[in-house]
PDB file of C-alpha atoms in Angstrom:
ATOM      1  CA  ASN H   1     154.729  60.315  94.246  1.00 78.00           C
ATOM      2  CA  LYS H   2     151.672  60.036  96.201  1.00 78.00           C
ATOM      3  CA  ALA H   3     153.038  62.431  98.933  1.00 85.00           C
ATOM      4  CA  ARG H   4     155.329  64.780  96.143  1.00 84.00           C
ATOM      5  CA  GLU H   5     151.969  64.932  94.680  1.00 81.00           C
ATOM      6  CA  PHE H   6     150.154  66.535  97.848  1.00 84.00           C
ATOM      7  CA  LEU H   7     153.027  68.264  98.679  1.00 89.00           C
ATOM      8  CA  TYR H   8     152.432  70.289  94.974  1.00 86.00           C
ATOM      9  CA  MET H   9     148.829  70.736  95.313  1.00 83.00           C
ATOM     10  CA  ALA H  10     149.280  72.558  98.734  1.00 88.00           C
ATOM     11  CA  MET H  11     152.492  73.987  98.121  1.00 90.00           C
ATOM     12  CA  LYS H  12     150.982  75.229  94.577  1.00 85.00           C
ATOM     13  CA  GLU H  13     147.522  76.589  96.890  1.00 84.00           C
ATOM     14  CA  ALA H  14     150.199  78.194  98.779  1.00 88.00           C
ATOM     15  CA  VAL H  15     151.650  80.578  95.942  1.00 88.00           C
ATOM     16  CA  ALA H  16     148.420  81.222  94.660  1.00 84.00           C
ATOM     17  CA  GLU H  17     147.484  82.627  98.220  1.00 83.00           C
ATOM     18  CA  GLY H  18     149.944  84.433  98.123  1.00 88.00           C
ATOM     19  CA  TYR H  19     152.316  83.300 101.063  1.00 91.00           C
ATOM     20  CA  ILE H  20     155.485  81.979  98.980  1.00 93.00           C
ATOM     21  CA  LYS H  21     157.093  83.361  95.708  1.00 91.00           C
ATOM     22  CA  SER H  22     157.707  79.461  93.817  1.00 91.00           C
ATOM     23  CA  ASN H  23     156.274  76.040  94.297  1.00 91.00           C
ATOM     24  CA  PRO H  24     159.720  74.224  96.035  1.00 92.00           C
ATOM     25  CA  ILE H  25     158.138  71.360  95.365  1.00 88.00           C
ATOM     26  CA  GLN H  26     158.942  71.690  91.148  1.00 82.00           C
ATOM     27  CA  GLY H  27     162.619  71.174  91.950  1.00 82.00           C
ATOM     28  CA  THR H  28     162.471  67.741  93.661  1.00 83.00           C
ATOM     29  CA  LYS H  29     162.915  64.431  92.905  1.00 77.00           C
ATOM     30  CA  THR H  30     160.878  62.650  90.585  1.00 73.00           C
ATOM     31  CA  TYR H  31     159.774  58.490  91.245  1.00 73.00           C
ATOM     32  CA  PRO H  32     158.854  56.152  89.178  1.00 69.00           C
ATOM     33  CA  ARG H  33     154.846  55.407  88.595  1.00 66.00           C
ATOM     34  CA  LYS H  34     153.553  52.223  87.872  1.00 68.00           C
ATOM     35  CA  LYS H  35     152.394  52.099  83.781  1.00 64.00           C
ATOM     36  CA  PRO H  36     148.644  51.891  84.472  1.00 63.00           C
ATOM     37  CA  THR H  37     146.745  49.682  83.271  1.00 69.00           C
ATOM     38  CA  ILE H  38     144.376  50.733  79.498  1.00 68.00           C
ATOM     39  CA  ILE H  39     141.592  49.577  79.040  1.00 75.00           C
ATOM     40  CA  ILE H  40     140.403  49.608  75.223  1.00 78.00           C
ATOM     41  CA  LEU H  41     136.905  48.848  73.959  1.00 85.00           C
ATOM     42  CA  ASN H  42     136.599  47.882  70.548  1.00 84.00           C
ATOM     43  CA  LYS H  43     135.197  49.637  68.430  1.00 85.00           C
ATOM     44  CA  VAL H  44     131.285  46.964  68.757  1.00 89.00           C
ATOM     45  CA  ASN H  45     131.726  47.605  72.884  1.00 91.00           C
ATOM     46  CA  ILE H  46     132.524  51.479  71.847  1.00 91.00           C
ATOM     47  CA  LYS H  47     128.874  51.275  69.458  1.00 91.00           C
ATOM     48  CA  LYS H  48     127.361  49.388  72.221  1.00 93.00           C
ATOM     49  CA  LEU H  49     128.122  52.136  75.119  1.00 93.00           C
ATOM     50  CA  LEU H  50     127.403  55.035  72.809  1.00 93.00           C
ATOM     51  CA  SER H  51     124.048  53.399  72.166  1.00 93.00           C
ATOM     52  CA  ALA H  52     123.417  52.700  76.231  1.00 93.00           C
ATOM     53  CA  ALA H  53     124.429  56.547  76.870  1.00 94.00           C
ATOM     54  CA  CYS H  54     122.792  58.057  74.172  1.00 92.00           C
ATOM     55  CA  ASN H  55     119.118  57.782  75.743  1.00 88.00           C
ATOM     56  CA  SER H  56     120.990  58.679  79.861  1.00 92.00           C
ATOM     57  CA  SER H  57     121.394  62.548  81.176  1.00 94.00           C
ATOM     58  CA  TRP H  58     125.449  61.879  80.548  1.00 96.00           C
ATOM     59  CA  TYR H  59     125.378  61.150  76.504  1.00 96.00           C
ATOM     60  CA  LEU H  60     126.607  64.690  76.395  1.00 97.00           C
ATOM     61  CA  GLU H  61     129.712  63.615  78.853  1.00 97.00           C
ATOM     62  CA  ILE H  62     130.529  60.760  77.507  1.00 96.00           C
ATOM     63  CA  LEU H  63     131.271  62.268  74.348  1.00 96.00           C
ATOM     64  CA  LEU H  64     133.119  65.210  75.547  1.00 97.00           C
ATOM     65  CA  GLY H  65     135.472  62.890  77.554  1.00 96.00           C
ATOM     66  CA  LEU H  66     135.505  60.441  74.138  1.00 94.00           C
ATOM     67  CA  PHE H  67     135.670  62.436  71.089  1.00 94.00           C
ATOM     68  CA  VAL H  68     138.167  64.895  72.819  1.00 95.00           C
ATOM     69  CA  GLY H  69     140.371  63.255  75.147  1.00 95.00           C
ATOM     70  CA  LEU H  70     139.075  65.466  78.281  1.00 96.00           C
ATOM     71  CA  ARG H  71     139.687  64.997  81.996  1.00 95.00           C
ATOM     72  CA  LYS H  72     136.823  64.295  84.598  1.00 95.00           C
ATOM     73  CA  GLY H  73     137.490  67.557  86.174  1.00 95.00           C
ATOM     74  CA  GLU H  74     137.813  69.350  83.256  1.00 97.00           C
ATOM     75  CA  ILE H  75     134.109  68.079  81.918  1.00 97.00           C
ATOM     76  CA  LEU H  76     132.746  68.955  85.452  1.00 96.00           C
ATOM     77  CA  GLY H  77     134.609  72.470  84.792  1.00 96.00           C
ATOM     78  CA  ILE H  78     132.876  73.847  81.175  1.00 97.00           C
ATOM     79  CA  LYS H  79     131.015  76.577  80.977  1.00 97.00           C
ATOM     80  CA  PHE H  80     128.608  77.857  77.604  1.00 97.00           C
ATOM     81  CA  SER H  81     130.597  80.537  77.761  1.00 97.00           C
ATOM     82  CA  ASP H  82     133.640  78.281  76.271  1.00 97.00           C
ATOM     83  CA  PHE H  83     132.135  77.425  73.139  1.00 96.00           C
ATOM     84  CA  ASP H  84     132.518  79.389  70.172  1.00 95.00           C
ATOM     85  CA  LYS H  85     129.401  78.019  68.209  1.00 91.00           C
ATOM     86  CA  GLU H  86     130.748  80.312  64.910  1.00 93.00           C
ATOM     87  CA  ASN H  87     134.264  78.233  64.838  1.00 94.00           C
ATOM     88  CA  ASN H  88     132.933  74.925  67.138  1.00 94.00           C
ATOM     89  CA  THR H  89     135.894  75.756  69.459  1.00 95.00           C
ATOM     90  CA  LEU H  90     136.053  74.473  72.812  1.00 96.00           C
ATOM     91  CA  TYR H  91     138.933  76.610  75.449  1.00 97.00           C
ATOM     92  CA  ILE H  92     139.700  74.786  78.784  1.00 97.00           C
ATOM     93  CA  GLN H  93     140.156  77.044  81.114  1.00 96.00           C
ATOM     94  CA  ARG H  94     139.506  75.151  84.394  1.00 95.00           C
ATOM     95  CA  GLN H  95     138.227  71.937  85.892  1.00 95.00           C
ATOM     96  CA  ILE H  96     135.935  70.570  88.927  1.00 92.00           C
ATOM     97  CA  THR H  97     138.015  69.056  92.033  1.00 89.00           C
ATOM     98  CA  ASN H  98     137.179  68.627  95.744  1.00 82.00           C
ATOM     99  CA  SER H  99     138.327  70.511  98.154  1.00 76.00           C
ATOM    100  CA  PRO H 100     139.057  69.242 101.796  1.00 71.00           C
ATOM    101  CA  ILE H 101     137.514  71.099 104.519  1.00 70.00           C
ATOM    102  CA  ILE H 102     139.401  71.499 108.191  1.00 69.00           C
ATOM    103  CA  PRO H 103     137.777  72.280 111.185  1.00 69.00           C
ATOM    104  CA  LYS H 104     140.159  74.790 112.220  1.00 73.00           C
ATOM    105  CA  GLY H 105     142.738  73.384 115.350  1.00 69.00           C
ATOM    106  CA  SER H 106     141.976  69.681 113.875  1.00 67.00           C
ATOM    107  CA  SER H 107     144.095  67.552 111.489  1.00 65.00           C
ATOM    108  CA  ARG H 108     140.715  65.467 110.066  1.00 70.00           C
ATOM    109  CA  ILE H 109     139.040  66.311 106.980  1.00 64.00           C
ATOM    110  CA  GLU H 110     135.835  66.902 107.629  1.00 64.00           C
ATOM    111  CA  GLU H 111     133.527  66.820 104.754  1.00 65.00           C
ATOM    112  CA  TYR H 112     134.941  67.364 100.865  1.00 68.00           C
ATOM    113  CA  ARG H 113     133.293  70.266  98.950  1.00 80.00           C
ATOM    114  CA  VAL H 114     133.836  71.368  94.919  1.00 84.00           C
ATOM    115  CA  VAL H 115     134.887  74.142  93.638  1.00 86.00           C
ATOM    116  CA  GLU H 116     136.438  75.323  90.916  1.00 89.00           C
ATOM    117  CA  LYS H 117     140.340  76.003  89.760  1.00 89.00           C
ATOM    118  CA  GLU H 118     142.366  76.726  87.505  1.00 90.00           C
ATOM    119  CA  PRO H 119     143.288  73.496  84.874  1.00 90.00           C
ATOM    120  CA  LYS H 120     146.049  71.051  85.890  1.00 84.00           C
ATOM    121  CA  THR H 121     149.518  71.824  84.316  1.00 85.00           C
ATOM    122  CA  ASP H 122     149.911  75.346  81.867  1.00 88.00           C
ATOM    123  CA  ASN H 123     149.275  73.032  78.879  1.00 90.00           C
ATOM    124  CA  SER H 124     145.848  72.000  80.488  1.00 93.00           C
ATOM    125  CA  TYR H 125     145.000  75.446  79.272  1.00 95.00           C
ATOM    126  CA  ARG H 126     144.126  74.389  75.058  1.00 95.00           C
ATOM    127  CA  ARG H 127     141.069  75.096  72.435  1.00 95.00           C
ATOM    128  CA  LEU H 128     140.194  72.145  71.289  1.00 95.00           C
ATOM    129  CA  LYS H 129     138.134  71.801  67.326  1.00 94.00           C
ATOM    130  CA  LEU H 130     134.730  69.842  67.983  1.00 94.00           C
ATOM    131  CA  PRO H 131     133.204  67.460  66.143  1.00 92.00           C
ATOM    132  CA  GLU H 132     129.900  67.723  65.115  1.00 92.00           C
ATOM    133  CA  VAL H 133     128.070  65.504  67.138  1.00 92.00           C
ATOM    134  CA  VAL H 134     129.592  66.584  70.442  1.00 94.00           C
ATOM    135  CA  VAL H 135     128.017  70.677  68.778  1.00 95.00           C
ATOM    136  CA  GLU H 136     124.738  68.851  68.307  1.00 95.00           C
ATOM    137  CA  GLU H 137     124.382  67.699  72.591  1.00 96.00           C
ATOM    138  CA  ILE H 138     125.422  70.746  73.400  1.00 97.00           C
ATOM    139  CA  GLU H 139     123.215  73.044  71.641  1.00 96.00           C
ATOM    140  CA  LYS H 140     120.072  69.659  73.389  1.00 96.00           C
ATOM    141  CA  ARG H 141     122.023  70.437  76.739  1.00 97.00           C
ATOM    142  CA  ARG H 142     120.954  74.129  76.294  1.00 97.00           C
ATOM    143  CA  ILE H 143     117.370  73.880  75.881  1.00 97.00           C
ATOM    144  CA  LEU H 144     117.448  71.465  79.282  1.00 97.00           C
ATOM    145  CA  VAL H 145     119.647  73.594  81.316  1.00 97.00           C
ATOM    146  CA  GLU H 146     117.690  76.758  79.840  1.00 97.00           C
ATOM    147  CA  SER H 147     114.570  75.168  80.266  1.00 97.00           C
ATOM    148  CA  ASN H 148     115.539  73.600  84.455  1.00 97.00           C
ATOM    149  CA  LYS H 149     116.202  77.515  85.130  1.00 96.00           C
ATOM    150  CA  GLN H 150     111.983  78.307  83.590  1.00 96.00           C
ATOM    151  CA  GLN H 151     111.084  75.539  86.328  1.00 95.00           C
ATOM    152  CA  TYR H 152     113.281  76.371  89.332  1.00 96.00           C
ATOM    153  CA  GLY H 153     113.397  80.201  89.080  1.00 95.00           C
ATOM    154  CA  GLU H 154     115.256  81.557  91.667  1.00 93.00           C
ATOM    155  CA  ARG H 155     116.216  78.325  93.289  1.00 95.00           C
ATOM    156  CA  TYR H 156     118.495  77.977  89.646  1.00 96.00           C
ATOM    157  CA  TYR H 157     122.150  77.545  91.161  1.00 94.00           C
ATOM    158  CA  ASP H 158     123.836  79.980  87.583  1.00 95.00           C
ATOM    159  CA  HIS H 159     127.234  78.934  87.429  1.00 94.00           C
ATOM    160  CA  ASP H 160     126.359  78.090  83.316  1.00 96.00           C
ATOM    161  CA  TYR H 161     128.111  74.692  83.532  1.00 96.00           C
ATOM    162  CA  ILE H 162     127.309  72.288  81.357  1.00 96.00           C
ATOM    163  CA  SER H 163     127.438  69.615  82.705  1.00 96.00           C
ATOM    164  CA  CYS H 164     124.764  70.030  86.240  1.00 95.00           C
ATOM    165  CA  GLN H 165     122.230  69.407  88.627  1.00 94.00           C
ATOM    166  CA  GLU H 166     118.356  70.037  87.741  1.00 95.00           C
ATOM    167  CA  ASN H 167     119.138  73.115  89.928  1.00 95.00           C
ATOM    168  CA  GLY H 168     122.442  73.768  88.461  1.00 95.00           C
ATOM    169  CA  VAL H 169     124.112  72.560  91.482  1.00 92.00           C
ATOM    170  CA  PRO H 170     127.240  70.546  89.624  1.00 91.00           C
ATOM    171  CA  HIS H 171     128.013  67.726  90.178  1.00 92.00           C
ATOM    172  CA  SER H 172     129.800  65.433  92.075  1.00 90.00           C
ATOM    173  CA  VAL H 173     133.321  64.472  90.797  1.00 90.00           C
ATOM    174  CA  SER H 174     132.424  60.980  91.540  1.00 91.00           C
ATOM    175  CA  ALA H 175     129.385  60.949  89.203  1.00 94.00           C
ATOM    176  CA  MET H 176     130.172  60.296  85.575  1.00 95.00           C
ATOM    177  CA  ASN H 177     132.369  57.816  87.324  1.00 94.00           C
ATOM    178  CA  GLY H 178     129.509  56.306  88.812  1.00 95.00           C
ATOM    179  CA  ALA H 179     126.601  56.759  86.395  1.00 95.00           C
ATOM    180  CA  LEU H 180     129.875  55.102  83.604  1.00 95.00           C
ATOM    181  CA  THR H 181     129.812  51.566  86.063  1.00 94.00           C
ATOM    182  CA  LYS H 182     126.344  51.858  85.725  1.00 95.00           C
ATOM    183  CA  LEU H 183     126.306  52.013  82.571  1.00 94.00           C
ATOM    184  CA  CYS H 184     129.070  49.371  81.621  1.00 94.00           C
ATOM    185  CA  SER H 185     127.327  46.698  84.143  1.00 94.00           C
ATOM    186  CA  ARG H 186     124.058  47.397  82.195  1.00 94.00           C
ATOM    187  CA  ASN H 187     125.300  46.599  79.140  1.00 93.00           C
ATOM    188  CA  GLY H 188     127.622  44.282  79.615  1.00 93.00           C
ATOM    189  CA  LEU H 189     130.944  45.720  78.792  1.00 93.00           C
ATOM    190  CA  PRO H 190     134.182  45.932  80.729  1.00 92.00           C
ATOM    191  CA  HIS H 191     133.960  48.270  83.067  1.00 91.00           C
ATOM    192  CA  ILE H 192     135.731  52.357  82.116  1.00 91.00           C
ATOM    193  CA  THR H 193     136.644  55.509  83.733  1.00 92.00           C
ATOM    194  CA  VAL H 194     136.509  58.496  82.125  1.00 93.00           C
ATOM    195  CA  HIS H 195     140.315  58.115  81.940  1.00 91.00           C
ATOM    196  CA  GLY H 196     140.178  54.965  79.814  1.00 91.00           C
ATOM    197  CA  LEU H 197     137.645  57.657  77.583  1.00 94.00           C
ATOM    198  CA  ARG H 198     140.452  59.510  77.321  1.00 93.00           C
ATOM    199  CA  HIS H 199     142.804  56.925  76.878  1.00 90.00           C
ATOM    200  CA  MET H 200     140.518  55.107  73.686  1.00 90.00           C
ATOM    201  CA  TYR H 201     140.787  58.594  72.539  1.00 92.00           C
ATOM    202  CA  ALA H 202     144.289  58.901  72.636  1.00 90.00           C
ATOM    203  CA  THR H 203     144.647  55.619  70.916  1.00 87.00           C
ATOM    204  CA  ILE H 204     142.276  56.435  67.793  1.00 86.00           C
ATOM    205  CA  LEU H 205     144.480  59.600  67.641  1.00 88.00           C
ATOM    206  CA  ILE H 206     147.788  56.867  67.471  1.00 85.00           C
ATOM    207  CA  GLU H 207     146.142  54.041  65.098  1.00 81.00           C
ATOM    208  CA  GLN H 208     144.651  57.535  62.883  1.00 84.00           C
ATOM    209  CA  GLY H 209     148.689  58.801  62.390  1.00 84.00           C
ATOM    210  CA  VAL H 210     148.619  61.838  64.020  1.00 87.00           C
ATOM    211  CA  PRO H 211     151.784  63.218  65.685  1.00 88.00           C
ATOM    212  CA  LEU H 212     152.899  62.162  69.289  1.00 87.00           C
ATOM    213  CA  ILE H 213     153.758  65.801  69.504  1.00 90.00           C
ATOM    214  CA  LYS H 214     149.934  66.819  68.719  1.00 92.00           C
ATOM    215  CA  ILE H 215     148.736  64.329  70.777  1.00 92.00           C
ATOM    216  CA  SER H 216     150.187  65.792  73.708  1.00 92.00           C
ATOM    217  CA  ALA H 217     149.027  68.566  73.672  1.00 92.00           C
ATOM    218  CA  LEU H 218     145.496  68.067  72.948  1.00 93.00           C
ATOM    219  CA  LEU H 219     145.507  66.156  75.936  1.00 94.00           C
ATOM    220  CA  GLY H 220     147.332  68.824  77.380  1.00 92.00           C
ATOM    221  CA  HIS H 221     149.897  66.676  78.964  1.00 90.00           C
ATOM    222  CA  ALA H 222     152.903  68.710  81.118  1.00 83.00           C
ATOM    223  CA  SER H 223     154.933  67.507  78.569  1.00 84.00           C
ATOM    224  CA  VAL H 224     155.166  65.100  75.034  1.00 85.00           C
ATOM    225  CA  THR H 225     157.795  62.844  77.633  1.00 81.00           C
ATOM    226  CA  THR H 226     154.118  62.084  79.932  1.00 79.00           C
ATOM    227  CA  THR H 227     152.182  61.267  76.287  1.00 83.00           C
ATOM    228  CA  PHE H 228     154.871  58.510  75.757  1.00 80.00           C
ATOM    229  CA  GLU H 229     155.174  57.185  78.591  1.00 75.00           C
ATOM    230  CA  TYR H 230     151.254  56.077  78.420  1.00 77.00           C
ATOM    231  CA  TYR H 231     151.057  55.101  74.762  1.00 76.00           C
ATOM    232  CA  CYS H 232     154.145  53.296  73.766  1.00 69.00           C
ATOM    233  CA  ASP H 233     152.817  50.268  74.130  1.00 65.00           C
ATOM    234  CA  VAL H 234     149.926  51.464  71.313  1.00 63.00           C
ATOM    235  CA  MET H 235     151.846  52.614  68.979  1.00 58.00           C
ATOM    236  CA  ASP H 236     153.844  50.969  66.311  1.00 51.00           C
ATOM    237  CA  GLU H 237     157.092  49.609  67.618  1.00 43.00           C
ATOM    238  CA  ASN H 238     158.810  48.780  64.307  1.00 36.00           C
ATOM    239  CA  GLU H 239     158.241  52.262  62.917  1.00 48.00           C
ATOM    240  CA  GLN H 240     156.484  55.627  64.675  1.00 47.00           C
ATOM    241  CA  ILE H 241     158.406  54.804  68.465  1.00 42.00           C
ATOM    242  CA  ILE H 242     162.139  54.665  66.302  1.00 43.00           C
ATOM    243  CA  ASN H 243     160.841  57.665  64.726  1.00 52.00           C
ATOM    244  CA  PHE H 244     159.904  60.015  68.169  1.00 47.00           C
ATOM    245  CA  MET H 245     163.003  58.591  69.568  1.00 44.00           C
ATOM    246  CA  ASN H 246     165.273  59.884  66.579  1.00 49.00           C
ATOM    247  CA  ASN H 247     163.601  62.706  65.956  1.00 52.00           C
ATOM    248  CA  THR H 248     162.632  64.481  69.813  1.00 45.00           C
ATOM    249  CA  PHE H 249     165.712  63.121  71.433  1.00 46.00           C
ATOM    250  CA  ALA H 250     168.678  63.188  69.858  1.00 41.00           C
ATOM    251  CA  PRO H 251     170.289  67.115  69.293  1.00 41.00           C
ATOM    252  CA  GLU H 252     170.571  67.672  65.673  1.00 41.00           C
ATOM    253  CA  GLY H 253     174.466  66.651  64.706  1.00 40.00           C
ATOM    254  CA  SER H 254     174.748  64.639  68.195  1.00 37.00           C
ATOM    255  CA  VAL H 255     176.478  61.271  67.447  1.00 38.00           C
ATOM    256  CA  ALA H 256     175.109  57.918  69.436  1.00 35.00           C
ATOM    257  CA  VAL H 257     176.863  56.819  72.138  1.00 33.00           C
ATOM    258  CA  CYS H 258     176.654  52.899  73.280  1.00 30.00           C
TER     259      CYS H 258
END
């Protein structure tokens, strides 16, 4: 699966650069993946995490993971221009990722650089409604960024990112997970990652009875099947899974065959 993933990304870049017309990896066989371990904090620990995070410089990013369900790269790629202040919505249209730098004539990666790319899947382009607490923190961040711009003057790299270093340079891709690790360690919490925040967001929606197809759209998954594979264990086995399977995989008018 990892080899296929790398080939897919390489061919996707080749299509974008015009070297080939379509990505041939899309038609190849996929393989069963090992199901990831989903760490879910209870309500007490979530409050503890947020209480500790509100005094850190990563509070807004943590809220975007926990209450909006964004991926790490999506959070880092958000710009102030992506927000619709009038309707309290956010449009996801890019991500920040690591791009390997390989010197000409070499086969070794010399270093990685942070670059903007399109979202992970076509379904990852999405407009999301924001909770009030997130909207409030965005405005606080805007004030902070404007202050940094005045302080650094011409030395400020203005890319309009909401999540960046004091001089406007994007954070490294690993920076947010590093900050989460420190927060959890210092406050006696189980270790979680940005993806763990995303899992908790999905779990909250499931517990509230939100339909899986809606959760899939909010998460920007490639298909509802992906969402089901991740979260079937936290769904109500007696009702929701059976209804989901019946409504999704049984064509109308079909007859079940054992």
